């Protein structure tokens, strides 16, 4: 019996060493493709491109960003799913892909067929106002906005790309008890244009997507969905100080298709972690206010983080009666 136990232990150690060696010895030999399910110039695309450049330098092979747009991210999922799980195709993902999954808009169970291998950035959502309209209304901050809306119900408009998801949750929580008009939009570029022109009063979105319009003076932040004031724009109120229990913000991570060699995943993640220390990446995340929040470490911390994000969105969609596909471990 003791000999049998000893044999089992030895075999386990050998298998462990083989697994470790395969991860250590993996070397990329051709082009790596990073799929972006959204278009050029957006927050997702702008996150991938500087990372791709740095990864190419560190891995010694071409790293190409491929934009597969359409279907609110679904086309990118489907394209990636059709590629072989050989370690040369990865995809950028956000919480919005979880929503598409639980809305039953994907041909597979995204939650089980894809794994988030590393969270790259965690952005901060904000409620922003058209500078032109806010000056007209005499609004300088979120407290002013609440007072104005109370006296002028249904006069203030809010641009909405989707009523479901992180932006929708932020909008609903921030405007609870306030009579405002939600206006549906199909694209972020049109929202920004109408905000700058004063054709819509407010919008909810990531600081990174709106920072250019803040710098130009066309829009003004009114409320940051954060536990503290954002250092890059510390004059703006945050949800914590105005008594709003909401700190949701979009995050972006790299996903691998189920079956991708662990060696490829480990090697890529190790290179990403090296990129985090590069001055080019650090300047990028500071300018986009991505350094205001820590991201989970790769491995178990990332798995737990992603599960909790799925759980929170699942519960929100259930309450909104928009949940079409459920998972047992999220109930």
PDB file of C-alpha atoms in Angstrom:
ATOM      1  CA  UNK A   1       0.000   0.000   0.000  1.00  0.00           C
ATOM      2  CA  UNK A   2       2.819   2.388   0.916  1.00  0.00           C
ATOM      3  CA  UNK A   3       4.526   1.589  -2.378  1.00  0.00           C
ATOM      4  CA  UNK A   4       1.315   2.395  -4.250  1.00  0.00           C
ATOM      5  CA  UNK A   5       0.940   5.745  -2.448  1.00  0.00           C
ATOM      6  CA  UNK A   6       4.575   6.577  -3.151  1.00  0.00           C
ATOM      7  CA  UNK A   7       4.077   5.745  -6.819  1.00  0.00           C
ATOM      8  CA  UNK A   8       1.031   8.014  -7.018  1.00  0.00           C
ATOM      9  CA  UNK A   9       2.961  10.874  -5.409  1.00  0.00           C
ATOM     10  CA  UNK A  10       5.880  10.427  -7.795  1.00  0.00           C
ATOM     11  CA  UNK A  11       3.543  10.361 -10.816  1.00  0.00           C
ATOM     12  CA  UNK A  12       1.801  13.519  -9.594  1.00  0.00           C
ATOM     13  CA  UNK A  13       5.140  15.274  -9.226  1.00  0.00           C
ATOM     14  CA  UNK A  14       6.214  14.198 -12.703  1.00  0.00           C
ATOM     15  CA  UNK A  15       2.971  15.393 -14.267  1.00  0.00           C
ATOM     16  CA  UNK A  16       3.296  18.692 -12.422  1.00  0.00           C
ATOM     17  CA  UNK A  17       6.853  19.100 -13.688  1.00  0.00           C
ATOM     18  CA  UNK A  18       5.775  18.292 -17.261  1.00  0.00           C
ATOM     19  CA  UNK A  19       2.956  20.840 -17.063  1.00  0.00           C
ATOM     20  CA  UNK A  20       5.279  23.488 -15.668  1.00  0.00           C
ATOM     21  CA  UNK A  21       7.919  22.737 -18.277  1.00  0.00           C
ATOM     22  CA  UNK A  22       5.414  22.993 -21.128  1.00  0.00           C
ATOM     23  CA  UNK A  23       4.353  26.435 -19.881  1.00  0.00           C
ATOM     24  CA  UNK A  24       7.943  27.548 -19.451  1.00  0.00           C
ATOM     25  CA  UNK A  25       9.062  26.214 -22.830  1.00  0.00           C
ATOM     26  CA  UNK A  26       6.184  27.636 -24.898  1.00  0.00           C
ATOM     27  CA  UNK A  27       7.452  30.015 -27.547  1.00  0.00           C
ATOM     28  CA  UNK A  28       5.287  31.890 -30.014  1.00  0.00           C
ATOM     29  CA  UNK A  29       6.495  31.185 -33.544  1.00  0.00           C
ATOM     30  CA  UNK A  30       4.107  33.247 -35.671  1.00  0.00           C
ATOM     31  CA  UNK A  31       1.646  36.134 -35.585  1.00  0.00           C
ATOM     32  CA  UNK A  32      -0.654  36.513 -32.585  1.00  0.00           C
ATOM     33  CA  UNK A  33      -4.098  37.964 -33.275  1.00  0.00           C
ATOM     34  CA  UNK A  34      -5.891  40.074 -30.675  1.00  0.00           C
ATOM     35  CA  UNK A  35      -9.538  40.409 -31.641  1.00  0.00           C
ATOM     36  CA  UNK A  36     -11.349  43.626 -30.737  1.00  0.00           C
ATOM     37  CA  UNK A  37     -15.145  43.205 -30.983  1.00  0.00           C
ATOM     38  CA  UNK A  38     -15.558  46.965 -31.439  1.00  0.00           C
ATOM     39  CA  UNK A  39     -14.431  49.584 -33.945  1.00  0.00           C
ATOM     40  CA  UNK A  40     -11.336  51.682 -34.405  1.00  0.00           C
ATOM     41  CA  UNK A  41     -10.698  54.551 -32.018  1.00  0.00           C
ATOM     42  CA  UNK A  42     -12.993  53.478 -29.187  1.00  0.00           C
ATOM     43  CA  UNK A  43     -11.882  52.719 -25.649  1.00  0.00           C
ATOM     44  CA  UNK A  44     -11.481  48.994 -26.329  1.00  0.00           C
ATOM     45  CA  UNK A  45      -9.434  49.488 -29.494  1.00  0.00           C
ATOM     46  CA  UNK A  46      -7.360  52.224 -27.852  1.00  0.00           C
ATOM     47  CA  UNK A  47      -6.500  49.868 -25.000  1.00  0.00           C
ATOM     48  CA  UNK A  48      -5.393  47.013 -27.256  1.00  0.00           C
ATOM     49  CA  UNK A  49      -3.147  48.906 -29.659  1.00  0.00           C
ATOM     50  CA  UNK A  50      -0.468  50.188 -27.261  1.00  0.00           C
ATOM     51  CA  UNK A  51      -0.462  46.775 -25.571  1.00  0.00           C
ATOM     52  CA  UNK A  52      -0.027  45.006 -28.933  1.00  0.00           C
ATOM     53  CA  UNK A  53       3.003  47.153 -29.727  1.00  0.00           C
ATOM     54  CA  UNK A  54       4.638  46.366 -26.398  1.00  0.00           C
ATOM     55  CA  UNK A  55       3.827  42.646 -26.624  1.00  0.00           C
ATOM     56  CA  UNK A  56       5.363  42.475 -30.070  1.00  0.00           C
ATOM     57  CA  UNK A  57       8.598  43.882 -28.690  1.00  0.00           C
ATOM     58  CA  UNK A  58       8.667  41.416 -25.805  1.00  0.00           C
ATOM     59  CA  UNK A  59       7.529  38.269 -27.606  1.00  0.00           C
ATOM     60  CA  UNK A  60       9.473  38.779 -30.836  1.00  0.00           C
ATOM     61  CA  UNK A  61       6.546  37.959 -33.156  1.00  0.00           C
ATOM     62  CA  UNK A  62       3.935  40.191 -34.825  1.00  0.00           C
ATOM     63  CA  UNK A  63       0.951  41.008 -32.614  1.00  0.00           C
ATOM     64  CA  UNK A  64      -1.962  42.244 -34.698  1.00  0.00           C
ATOM     65  CA  UNK A  65      -5.224  43.868 -33.567  1.00  0.00           C
ATOM     66  CA  UNK A  66      -8.204  42.717 -35.621  1.00  0.00           C
ATOM     67  CA  UNK A  67     -11.466  44.689 -35.351  1.00  0.00           C
ATOM     68  CA  UNK A  68     -14.527  42.461 -35.781  1.00  0.00           C
ATOM     69  CA  UNK A  69     -17.395  44.908 -35.308  1.00  0.00           C
ATOM     70  CA  UNK A  70     -21.148  44.486 -35.193  1.00  0.00           C
ATOM     71  CA  UNK A  71     -23.798  42.971 -32.980  1.00  0.00           C
ATOM     72  CA  UNK A  72     -22.666  44.937 -29.914  1.00  0.00           C
ATOM     73  CA  UNK A  73     -19.633  42.675 -29.621  1.00  0.00           C
ATOM     74  CA  UNK A  74     -21.296  39.426 -30.700  1.00  0.00           C
ATOM     75  CA  UNK A  75     -19.575  39.330 -34.098  1.00  0.00           C
ATOM     76  CA  UNK A  76     -16.201  39.453 -32.385  1.00  0.00           C
ATOM     77  CA  UNK A  77     -17.175  36.583 -30.105  1.00  0.00           C
ATOM     78  CA  UNK A  78     -18.371  34.461 -33.006  1.00  0.00           C
ATOM     79  CA  UNK A  79     -15.245  35.153 -35.063  1.00  0.00           C
ATOM     80  CA  UNK A  80     -12.959  34.192 -32.185  1.00  0.00           C
ATOM     81  CA  UNK A  81     -14.997  31.085 -31.422  1.00  0.00           C
ATOM     82  CA  UNK A  82     -14.493  29.854 -34.992  1.00  0.00           C
ATOM     83  CA  UNK A  83     -10.709  30.139 -34.758  1.00  0.00           C
ATOM     84  CA  UNK A  84      -8.626  27.134 -33.626  1.00  0.00           C
ATOM     85  CA  UNK A  85      -7.726  27.144 -29.929  1.00  0.00           C
ATOM     86  CA  UNK A  86      -4.031  26.923 -30.786  1.00  0.00           C
ATOM     87  CA  UNK A  87      -2.737  29.800 -28.687  1.00  0.00           C
ATOM     88  CA  UNK A  88      -2.544  32.373 -31.457  1.00  0.00           C
ATOM     89  CA  UNK A  89      -5.954  34.051 -31.158  1.00  0.00           C
ATOM     90  CA  UNK A  90      -7.150  35.963 -28.106  1.00  0.00           C
ATOM     91  CA  UNK A  91      -9.978  38.461 -27.684  1.00  0.00           C
ATOM     92  CA  UNK A  92     -10.571  41.641 -25.731  1.00  0.00           C
ATOM     93  CA  UNK A  93     -13.724  41.488 -23.636  1.00  0.00           C
ATOM     94  CA  UNK A  94     -15.765  43.590 -21.237  1.00  0.00           C
ATOM     95  CA  UNK A  95     -18.886  43.139 -19.135  1.00  0.00           C
ATOM     96  CA  UNK A  96     -20.988  43.926 -22.208  1.00  0.00           C
ATOM     97  CA  UNK A  97     -20.131  40.493 -23.604  1.00  0.00           C
ATOM     98  CA  UNK A  98     -21.561  38.935 -20.451  1.00  0.00           C
ATOM     99  CA  UNK A  99     -24.773  40.820 -21.158  1.00  0.00           C
ATOM    100  CA  UNK A 100     -24.888  39.505 -24.720  1.00  0.00           C
ATOM    101  CA  UNK A 101     -24.369  35.983 -23.371  1.00  0.00           C
ATOM    102  CA  UNK A 102     -27.155  36.241 -20.784  1.00  0.00           C
ATOM    103  CA  UNK A 103     -29.388  37.904 -23.395  1.00  0.00           C
ATOM    104  CA  UNK A 104     -28.939  34.656 -25.370  1.00  0.00           C
ATOM    105  CA  UNK A 105     -27.425  36.469 -28.345  1.00  0.00           C
ATOM    106  CA  UNK A 106     -24.419  34.151 -28.775  1.00  0.00           C
ATOM    107  CA  UNK A 107     -24.296  30.744 -30.464  1.00  0.00           C
ATOM    108  CA  UNK A 108     -22.454  29.270 -27.475  1.00  0.00           C
ATOM    109  CA  UNK A 109     -22.354  29.667 -23.691  1.00  0.00           C
ATOM    110  CA  UNK A 110     -19.744  32.408 -23.540  1.00  0.00           C
ATOM    111  CA  UNK A 111     -19.272  31.958 -19.806  1.00  0.00           C
ATOM    112  CA  UNK A 112     -18.050  28.372 -20.199  1.00  0.00           C
ATOM    113  CA  UNK A 113     -16.422  28.554 -23.641  1.00  0.00           C
ATOM    114  CA  UNK A 114     -14.178  31.538 -22.898  1.00  0.00           C
ATOM    115  CA  UNK A 115     -11.883  32.383 -19.997  1.00  0.00           C
ATOM    116  CA  UNK A 116     -10.618  35.796 -18.953  1.00  0.00           C
ATOM    117  CA  UNK A 117      -6.868  35.321 -18.562  1.00  0.00           C
ATOM    118  CA  UNK A 118      -5.900  38.859 -17.519  1.00  0.00           C
ATOM    119  CA  UNK A 119      -7.749  42.082 -16.673  1.00  0.00           C
ATOM    120  CA  UNK A 120      -5.923  44.924 -18.397  1.00  0.00           C
ATOM    121  CA  UNK A 121      -7.678  48.055 -17.115  1.00  0.00           C
ATOM    122  CA  UNK A 122     -10.615  49.020 -14.922  1.00  0.00           C
ATOM    123  CA  UNK A 123     -12.158  52.310 -15.955  1.00  0.00           C
ATOM    124  CA  UNK A 124     -14.386  54.704 -14.049  1.00  0.00           C
ATOM    125  CA  UNK A 125     -17.842  55.618 -15.262  1.00  0.00           C
ATOM    126  CA  UNK A 126     -19.077  59.160 -14.989  1.00  0.00           C
ATOM    127  CA  UNK A 127     -22.177  61.232 -15.473  1.00  0.00           C
ATOM    128  CA  UNK A 128     -21.189  64.108 -17.749  1.00  0.00           C
ATOM    129  CA  UNK A 129     -23.052  67.174 -18.912  1.00  0.00           C
ATOM    130  CA  UNK A 130     -22.969  69.244 -22.077  1.00  0.00           C
ATOM    131  CA  UNK A 131     -21.027  72.371 -21.067  1.00  0.00           C
ATOM    132  CA  UNK A 132     -23.275  74.491 -23.277  1.00  0.00           C
ATOM    133  CA  UNK A 133     -26.450  73.208 -21.615  1.00  0.00           C
ATOM    134  CA  UNK A 134     -25.063  73.124 -18.097  1.00  0.00           C
ATOM    135  CA  UNK A 135     -24.062  76.798 -18.391  1.00  0.00           C
ATOM    136  CA  UNK A 136     -27.544  77.567 -19.678  1.00  0.00           C
ATOM    137  CA  UNK A 137     -29.096  75.804 -16.681  1.00  0.00           C
ATOM    138  CA  UNK A 138     -26.604  77.243 -14.181  1.00  0.00           C
ATOM    139  CA  UNK A 139     -25.365  73.757 -13.206  1.00  0.00           C
ATOM    140  CA  UNK A 140     -21.784  73.356 -11.964  1.00  0.00           C
ATOM    141  CA  UNK A 141     -21.912  70.009 -10.154  1.00  0.00           C
ATOM    142  CA  UNK A 142     -24.110  67.018  -9.372  1.00  0.00           C
ATOM    143  CA  UNK A 143     -25.800  68.752  -6.443  1.00  0.00           C
ATOM    144  CA  UNK A 144     -26.814  71.608  -8.738  1.00  0.00           C
ATOM    145  CA  UNK A 145     -28.161  69.072 -11.236  1.00  0.00           C
ATOM    146  CA  UNK A 146     -30.391  67.408  -8.653  1.00  0.00           C
ATOM    147  CA  UNK A 147     -31.801  70.755  -7.578  1.00  0.00           C
ATOM    148  CA  UNK A 148     -32.455  71.851 -11.160  1.00  0.00           C
ATOM    149  CA  UNK A 149     -34.186  68.616 -12.170  1.00  0.00           C
ATOM    150  CA  UNK A 150     -36.387  68.783  -9.081  1.00  0.00           C
ATOM    151  CA  UNK A 151     -37.629  72.198 -10.234  1.00  0.00           C
ATOM    152  CA  UNK A 152     -37.769  71.289 -13.946  1.00  0.00           C
ATOM    153  CA  UNK A 153     -39.058  67.694 -14.228  1.00  0.00           C
ATOM    154  CA  UNK A 154     -38.638  65.932 -17.604  1.00  0.00           C
ATOM    155  CA  UNK A 155     -36.744  68.885 -19.065  1.00  0.00           C
ATOM    156  CA  UNK A 156     -33.247  67.374 -18.840  1.00  0.00           C
ATOM    157  CA  UNK A 157     -32.302  64.674 -21.372  1.00  0.00           C
ATOM    158  CA  UNK A 158     -29.820  61.802 -20.926  1.00  0.00           C
ATOM    159  CA  UNK A 159     -28.201  60.016 -23.890  1.00  0.00           C
ATOM    160  CA  UNK A 160     -28.257  56.232 -23.481  1.00  0.00           C
ATOM    161  CA  UNK A 161     -26.492  53.660 -25.654  1.00  0.00           C
ATOM    162  CA  UNK A 162     -28.141  50.796 -23.772  1.00  0.00           C
ATOM    163  CA  UNK A 163     -30.532  50.623 -20.874  1.00  0.00           C
ATOM    164  CA  UNK A 164     -28.987  47.325 -19.797  1.00  0.00           C
ATOM    165  CA  UNK A 165     -25.489  46.922 -18.445  1.00  0.00           C
ATOM    166  CA  UNK A 166     -22.984  49.020 -16.559  1.00  0.00           C
ATOM    167  CA  UNK A 167     -24.016  52.358 -18.071  1.00  0.00           C
ATOM    168  CA  UNK A 168     -27.665  51.541 -17.489  1.00  0.00           C
ATOM    169  CA  UNK A 169     -27.051  50.633 -13.859  1.00  0.00           C
ATOM    170  CA  UNK A 170     -25.089  53.834 -13.296  1.00  0.00           C
ATOM    171  CA  UNK A 171     -27.785  55.942 -14.930  1.00  0.00           C
ATOM    172  CA  UNK A 172     -30.593  54.319 -12.965  1.00  0.00           C
ATOM    173  CA  UNK A 173     -28.836  54.651  -9.607  1.00  0.00           C
ATOM    174  CA  UNK A 174     -27.587  58.208 -10.146  1.00  0.00           C
ATOM    175  CA  UNK A 175     -30.956  59.514 -11.298  1.00  0.00           C
ATOM    176  CA  UNK A 176     -33.154  57.597  -8.860  1.00  0.00           C
ATOM    177  CA  UNK A 177     -36.044  59.850  -7.890  1.00  0.00           C
ATOM    178  CA  UNK A 178     -35.217  62.383 -10.607  1.00  0.00           C
ATOM    179  CA  UNK A 179     -37.525  62.977 -13.570  1.00  0.00           C
ATOM    180  CA  UNK A 180     -35.222  62.965 -16.603  1.00  0.00           C
ATOM    181  CA  UNK A 181     -35.720  61.850 -20.200  1.00  0.00           C
ATOM    182  CA  UNK A 182     -33.621  58.952 -21.507  1.00  0.00           C
ATOM    183  CA  UNK A 183     -32.841  59.276 -25.233  1.00  0.00           C
ATOM    184  CA  UNK A 184     -31.734  56.148 -27.119  1.00  0.00           C
ATOM    185  CA  UNK A 185     -28.548  56.332 -29.216  1.00  0.00           C
ATOM    186  CA  UNK A 186     -26.870  53.724 -31.399  1.00  0.00           C
ATOM    187  CA  UNK A 187     -23.274  54.946 -31.263  1.00  0.00           C
ATOM    188  CA  UNK A 188     -20.914  56.715 -28.918  1.00  0.00           C
ATOM    189  CA  UNK A 189     -19.638  59.115 -31.584  1.00  0.00           C
ATOM    190  CA  UNK A 190     -23.136  60.533 -32.076  1.00  0.00           C
ATOM    191  CA  UNK A 191     -23.573  60.896 -28.320  1.00  0.00           C
ATOM    192  CA  UNK A 192     -20.340  62.870 -28.063  1.00  0.00           C
ATOM    193  CA  UNK A 193     -21.259  65.055 -31.045  1.00  0.00           C
ATOM    194  CA  UNK A 194     -24.699  65.867 -29.627  1.00  0.00           C
ATOM    195  CA  UNK A 195     -23.261  66.507 -26.174  1.00  0.00           C
ATOM    196  CA  UNK A 196     -20.709  68.921 -27.607  1.00  0.00           C
ATOM    197  CA  UNK A 197     -23.405  70.654 -29.664  1.00  0.00           C
ATOM    198  CA  UNK A 198     -25.834  70.904 -26.784  1.00  0.00           C
ATOM    199  CA  UNK A 199     -28.471  68.701 -28.429  1.00  0.00           C
ATOM    200  CA  UNK A 200     -28.596  66.376 -25.410  1.00  0.00           C
ATOM    201  CA  UNK A 201     -27.914  67.384 -21.820  1.00  0.00           C
ATOM    202  CA  UNK A 202     -26.277  64.406 -20.094  1.00  0.00           C
ATOM    203  CA  UNK A 203     -24.616  61.088 -20.791  1.00  0.00           C
ATOM    204  CA  UNK A 204     -23.175  58.193 -18.806  1.00  0.00           C
ATOM    205  CA  UNK A 205     -19.931  56.623 -19.973  1.00  0.00           C
ATOM    206  CA  UNK A 206     -16.317  55.839 -19.231  1.00  0.00           C
ATOM    207  CA  UNK A 207     -13.956  58.672 -18.400  1.00  0.00           C
ATOM    208  CA  UNK A 208     -11.558  57.342 -21.033  1.00  0.00           C
ATOM    209  CA  UNK A 209     -14.164  57.669 -23.807  1.00  0.00           C
ATOM    210  CA  UNK A 210     -15.004  61.262 -22.889  1.00  0.00           C
ATOM    211  CA  UNK A 211     -11.653  62.660 -21.761  1.00  0.00           C
ATOM    212  CA  UNK A 212     -11.053  64.381 -25.104  1.00  0.00           C
ATOM    213  CA  UNK A 213     -14.279  66.359 -24.843  1.00  0.00           C
ATOM    214  CA  UNK A 214     -13.450  67.266 -21.246  1.00  0.00           C
ATOM    215  CA  UNK A 215     -10.078  68.632 -22.340  1.00  0.00           C
ATOM    216  CA  UNK A 216     -11.705  70.623 -25.153  1.00  0.00           C
ATOM    217  CA  UNK A 217     -14.255  72.049 -22.728  1.00  0.00           C
ATOM    218  CA  UNK A 218     -17.261  70.683 -24.626  1.00  0.00           C
ATOM    219  CA  UNK A 219     -18.473  68.534 -21.731  1.00  0.00           C
ATOM    220  CA  UNK A 220     -18.037  68.675 -17.977  1.00  0.00           C
ATOM    221  CA  UNK A 221     -17.940  65.769 -15.493  1.00  0.00           C
ATOM    222  CA  UNK A 222     -20.670  66.006 -12.874  1.00  0.00           C
ATOM    223  CA  UNK A 223     -20.256  62.736 -10.995  1.00  0.00           C
ATOM    224  CA  UNK A 224     -17.612  60.004 -10.940  1.00  0.00           C
ATOM    225  CA  UNK A 225     -18.768  56.478 -10.055  1.00  0.00           C
ATOM    226  CA  UNK A 226     -15.854  55.871  -7.753  1.00  0.00           C
ATOM    227  CA  UNK A 227     -14.925  55.324  -4.113  1.00  0.00           C
ATOM    228  CA  UNK A 228     -12.865  58.514  -4.144  1.00  0.00           C
ATOM    229  CA  UNK A 229     -12.323  61.615  -6.247  1.00  0.00           C
ATOM    230  CA  UNK A 230     -10.311  60.933  -9.378  1.00  0.00           C
ATOM    231  CA  UNK A 231      -6.880  62.548  -9.105  1.00  0.00           C
ATOM    232  CA  UNK A 232      -6.779  63.520 -12.764  1.00  0.00           C
ATOM    233  CA  UNK A 233     -10.002  65.545 -12.291  1.00  0.00           C
ATOM    234  CA  UNK A 234     -10.286  66.109  -8.554  1.00  0.00           C
ATOM    235  CA  UNK A 235     -12.827  68.942  -8.731  1.00  0.00           C
ATOM    236  CA  UNK A 236     -15.603  66.492  -9.674  1.00  0.00           C
ATOM    237  CA  UNK A 237     -17.748  64.866  -6.992  1.00  0.00           C
ATOM    238  CA  UNK A 238     -17.740  61.075  -6.630  1.00  0.00           C
ATOM    239  CA  UNK A 239     -20.613  58.767  -5.751  1.00  0.00           C
ATOM    240  CA  UNK A 240     -19.164  57.876  -2.343  1.00  0.00           C
ATOM    241  CA  UNK A 241     -19.287  61.458  -1.071  1.00  0.00           C
ATOM    242  CA  UNK A 242     -22.850  62.130  -2.282  1.00  0.00           C
ATOM    243  CA  UNK A 243     -24.251  58.973  -0.702  1.00  0.00           C
ATOM    244  CA  UNK A 244     -24.679  56.854  -3.836  1.00  0.00           C
ATOM    245  CA  UNK A 245     -23.663  53.212  -3.407  1.00  0.00           C
ATOM    246  CA  UNK A 246     -22.462  52.604  -6.956  1.00  0.00           C
ATOM    247  CA  UNK A 247     -18.879  52.328  -8.132  1.00  0.00           C
ATOM    248  CA  UNK A 248     -19.427  50.387 -11.372  1.00  0.00           C
ATOM    249  CA  UNK A 249     -17.079  51.000 -14.269  1.00  0.00           C
ATOM    250  CA  UNK A 250     -16.148  49.199 -17.460  1.00  0.00           C
ATOM    251  CA  UNK A 251     -13.105  46.936 -17.349  1.00  0.00           C
ATOM    252  CA  UNK A 252     -11.289  45.284 -20.217  1.00  0.00           C
ATOM    253  CA  UNK A 253      -9.561  41.926 -20.184  1.00  0.00           C
ATOM    254  CA  UNK A 254      -8.079  39.396 -22.578  1.00  0.00           C
ATOM    255  CA  UNK A 255     -10.067  36.204 -23.118  1.00  0.00           C
ATOM    256  CA  UNK A 256      -8.934  32.822 -24.409  1.00  0.00           C
ATOM    257  CA  UNK A 257     -11.119  30.204 -26.053  1.00  0.00           C
ATOM    258  CA  UNK A 258     -11.591  26.981 -24.093  1.00  0.00           C
ATOM    259  CA  UNK A 259      -8.862  24.509 -24.995  1.00  0.00           C
ATOM    260  CA  UNK A 260      -6.141  27.103 -25.602  1.00  0.00           C
ATOM    261  CA  UNK A 261      -2.773  25.612 -24.526  1.00  0.00           C
ATOM    262  CA  UNK A 262      -1.942  26.639 -20.983  1.00  0.00           C
ATOM    263  CA  UNK A 263       1.633  27.286 -22.025  1.00  0.00           C
ATOM    264  CA  UNK A 264       0.487  29.930 -24.521  1.00  0.00           C
ATOM    265  CA  UNK A 265      -1.735  31.550 -21.902  1.00  0.00           C
ATOM    266  CA  UNK A 266       1.000  31.591 -19.269  1.00  0.00           C
ATOM    267  CA  UNK A 267       3.580  33.015 -21.661  1.00  0.00           C
ATOM    268  CA  UNK A 268       1.225  35.744 -22.892  1.00  0.00           C
ATOM    269  CA  UNK A 269       0.139  36.694 -19.375  1.00  0.00           C
ATOM    270  CA  UNK A 270       3.758  36.868 -18.239  1.00  0.00           C
ATOM    271  CA  UNK A 271       4.506  39.238 -21.125  1.00  0.00           C
ATOM    272  CA  UNK A 272       1.469  41.388 -20.264  1.00  0.00           C
ATOM    273  CA  UNK A 273       2.633  41.675 -16.685  1.00  0.00           C
ATOM    274  CA  UNK A 274       6.010  42.863 -17.982  1.00  0.00           C
ATOM    275  CA  UNK A 275       4.256  45.440 -20.159  1.00  0.00           C
ATOM    276  CA  UNK A 276       2.570  46.908 -17.078  1.00  0.00           C
ATOM    277  CA  UNK A 277       5.972  48.115 -15.894  1.00  0.00           C
ATOM    278  CA  UNK A 278       6.817  49.823 -19.190  1.00  0.00           C
ATOM    279  CA  UNK A 279       6.777  53.671 -19.016  1.00  0.00           C
ATOM    280  CA  UNK A 280       4.745  53.820 -22.250  1.00  0.00           C
ATOM    281  CA  UNK A 281       1.949  51.713 -20.719  1.00  0.00           C
ATOM    282  CA  UNK A 282       2.062  53.551 -17.413  1.00  0.00           C
ATOM    283  CA  UNK A 283       1.691  56.913 -19.156  1.00  0.00           C
ATOM    284  CA  UNK A 284      -1.219  55.541 -21.178  1.00  0.00           C
ATOM    285  CA  UNK A 285      -3.145  54.263 -18.162  1.00  0.00           C
ATOM    286  CA  UNK A 286      -2.537  57.484 -16.213  1.00  0.00           C
ATOM    287  CA  UNK A 287      -3.835  59.713 -19.005  1.00  0.00           C
ATOM    288  CA  UNK A 288      -6.994  57.592 -19.227  1.00  0.00           C
ATOM    289  CA  UNK A 289      -7.411  57.472 -15.410  1.00  0.00           C
ATOM    290  CA  UNK A 290      -6.970  53.698 -15.475  1.00  0.00           C
ATOM    291  CA  UNK A 291      -4.536  53.878 -12.573  1.00  0.00           C
ATOM    292  CA  UNK A 292      -7.267  55.000 -10.180  1.00  0.00           C
ATOM    293  CA  UNK A 293      -8.304  51.388  -9.627  1.00  0.00           C
ATOM    294  CA  UNK A 294      -6.271  48.241  -9.151  1.00  0.00           C
ATOM    295  CA  UNK A 295      -6.978  45.231 -11.327  1.00  0.00           C
ATOM    296  CA  UNK A 296      -6.990  41.660  -9.979  1.00  0.00           C
ATOM    297  CA  UNK A 297      -3.862  39.563 -10.351  1.00  0.00           C
ATOM    298  CA  UNK A 298      -3.963  36.825 -13.015  1.00  0.00           C
ATOM    299  CA  UNK A 299      -5.152  33.443 -11.807  1.00  0.00           C
ATOM    300  CA  UNK A 300      -7.644  32.836  -9.011  1.00  0.00           C
ATOM    301  CA  UNK A 301      -8.123  36.540  -8.228  1.00  0.00           C
ATOM    302  CA  UNK A 302      -9.139  37.195 -11.836  1.00  0.00           C
ATOM    303  CA  UNK A 303     -11.472  34.180 -11.869  1.00  0.00           C
ATOM    304  CA  UNK A 304     -13.226  35.376  -8.715  1.00  0.00           C
ATOM    305  CA  UNK A 305     -13.435  38.942 -10.033  1.00  0.00           C
ATOM    306  CA  UNK A 306     -14.999  37.817 -13.322  1.00  0.00           C
ATOM    307  CA  UNK A 307     -17.473  35.525 -11.556  1.00  0.00           C
ATOM    308  CA  UNK A 308     -18.601  38.394  -9.313  1.00  0.00           C
ATOM    309  CA  UNK A 309     -19.039  40.681 -12.328  1.00  0.00           C
ATOM    310  CA  UNK A 310     -21.166  38.012 -14.019  1.00  0.00           C
ATOM    311  CA  UNK A 311     -23.172  37.585 -10.822  1.00  0.00           C
ATOM    312  CA  UNK A 312     -23.839  41.312 -10.372  1.00  0.00           C
ATOM    313  CA  UNK A 313     -24.975  41.725 -13.976  1.00  0.00           C
ATOM    314  CA  UNK A 314     -27.080  38.570 -13.781  1.00  0.00           C
ATOM    315  CA  UNK A 315     -28.894  39.888 -10.699  1.00  0.00           C
ATOM    316  CA  UNK A 316     -29.438  43.287 -12.335  1.00  0.00           C
ATOM    317  CA  UNK A 317     -30.820  41.734 -15.528  1.00  0.00           C
ATOM    318  CA  UNK A 318     -33.051  39.454 -13.474  1.00  0.00           C
ATOM    319  CA  UNK A 319     -34.508  42.469 -11.655  1.00  0.00           C
ATOM    320  CA  UNK A 320     -35.011  44.277 -14.978  1.00  0.00           C
ATOM    321  CA  UNK A 321     -36.664  41.162 -16.460  1.00  0.00           C
ATOM    322  CA  UNK A 322     -34.175  41.102 -19.325  1.00  0.00           C
ATOM    323  CA  UNK A 323     -32.417  37.852 -18.364  1.00  0.00           C
ATOM    324  CA  UNK A 324     -32.837  35.284 -21.153  1.00  0.00           C
ATOM    325  CA  UNK A 325     -30.124  32.754 -20.256  1.00  0.00           C
ATOM    326  CA  UNK A 326     -29.162  31.849 -16.697  1.00  0.00           C
ATOM    327  CA  UNK A 327     -26.337  29.859 -15.115  1.00  0.00           C
ATOM    328  CA  UNK A 328     -26.761  27.648 -12.060  1.00  0.00           C
ATOM    329  CA  UNK A 329     -23.666  28.953 -10.291  1.00  0.00           C
ATOM    330  CA  UNK A 330     -24.941  32.543 -10.557  1.00  0.00           C
ATOM    331  CA  UNK A 331     -28.376  31.983  -9.059  1.00  0.00           C
TER     332      UNK A 331
END
